[in-house]
Amino acid sequence: MNYPIIDDHGFKFPDMALLPEVEHEERFEDTEESNKIVAEAENLFTKTNSSKDVFLWKLEELIEHTKTQMPLHEGEQDIIKGWRKKMGRQFDYARNHGWNFHNKISNNKHFKQIAEDGVTFGTSDIVQKIKDVLAPDIDVLLEKEDGISPIGAYDRANPKLEQRGQVVQDMLNEEFEKQGILEAAYTYTGRRIDVKKVTLHVSYPTDSHIYQQYRDINLKSSSHPKTTNLHIDPTFNILKGAFYLTEVTEEQGPIWFVKGSNRWKHDRFESLCGRANSVANYLEDELHRRAMFRLPKRLRCNYQFGRNLLDGTPEQKIITDKIIKLTTDKTGNFALFDPGFTMHTGGNVDKGIRINLQLQLK
């Protein structure tokens, strides 16, 4: 293979119940019966002709078994119901093995970089033109006061830019066509894709959305691991882009990626659970954690995992040794990346203001 799958990367997704701050909270201890039910559920997932309804019934059987150790608390059933719904959505979706780029040959530099590293960088000179178009929208977000963002939402973002967003979308597609980005995206995915959505973000050091997972714990802490908010997206039928509208250096908190993680091989069943868990439950309080911690250990995988990698640990070092950052003074002002496989983080702003666009190519 030109871009081989990496089996020996050494990384294992952490058990979300093992964060030191929650070690006192109750969690399910695996049993022979739970192991049997999990094995049956995995078998249903791996069989190409199996029914999603039977798979979901098996999950319900598992939840019933966990009640022998952990009786349901008031409100917990609704959280579990939401989790089952997300698992159902992923059942068919996560059977997709991803993009088939590993044996492809191309002279396009951006394809080579995204295939090798999971991300490619570039520099564009249309930043001011885009800022001129979006000036009214930028001003609105700059004036928004600090607060606690709702779970699943950003502090300051506008995904509905309407006519001005369409103008910027067209500008970006023209620019990316010139720079070979769209050709790289086609070669990588096998699909003719381009920018279909633009979201405007304004980020400050006071942002709260990056601490949504384990929110009640994070609000009591003045320090957090450097990998906080590191994640893999739950979906993988798109590519994403980041496009800076301000200068962003190492000091300010750039968006960053784990080099080559798009080619890391992970257990397929745990990947199913990790993708579903990352959006089904943010573990933001003890009740939500109880609903997650009642699952057997193997099902507690989560693709929003950065908060669990403690500073200075060998597990975190596997990640930090491979960080590559998007900075305007070194790598460029835009990136194209594979969000459903490449580990990445929005970057916690430490100083000043960062204004950027998040792009979806599909």
CSV table of N, CA and C in Angstrom, one decimal, residues 8 25 168 174 206 209 296:
chain,number,residue,atom,x,y,z
A,8,ASP,N,0.1,-0.8,14.6
A,8,ASP,CA,0.9,-0.8,15.9
A,8,ASP,C,1.1,0.6,16.4
A,25,GLU,N,-17.6,7.2,41.7
A,25,GLU,CA,-18.9,7.0,41.2
A,25,GLU,C,-19.2,5.5,40.8
A,168,VAL,N,-19.5,33.4,0.2
A,168,VAL,CA,-18.2,32.9,0.7
A,168,VAL,C,-18.0,31.5,0.2
A,174,GLU,N,-13.9,28.3,-5.6
A,174,GLU,CA,-13.1,28.8,-6.7
A,174,GLU,C,-11.6,28.8,-6.3
A,206,THR,N,-12.1,32.6,27.1
A,206,THR,CA,-13.2,32.3,28.1
A,206,THR,C,-14.2,31.3,27.5
A,209,HIS,N,-17.4,25.9,25.6
A,209,HIS,CA,-17.9,24.7,24.9
A,209,HIS,C,-16.9,23.6,24.9
A,296,PRO,N,-21.1,-2.2,30.1
A,296,PRO,CA,-19.8,-2.9,30.3
A,296,PRO,C,-18.6,-2.1,29.8
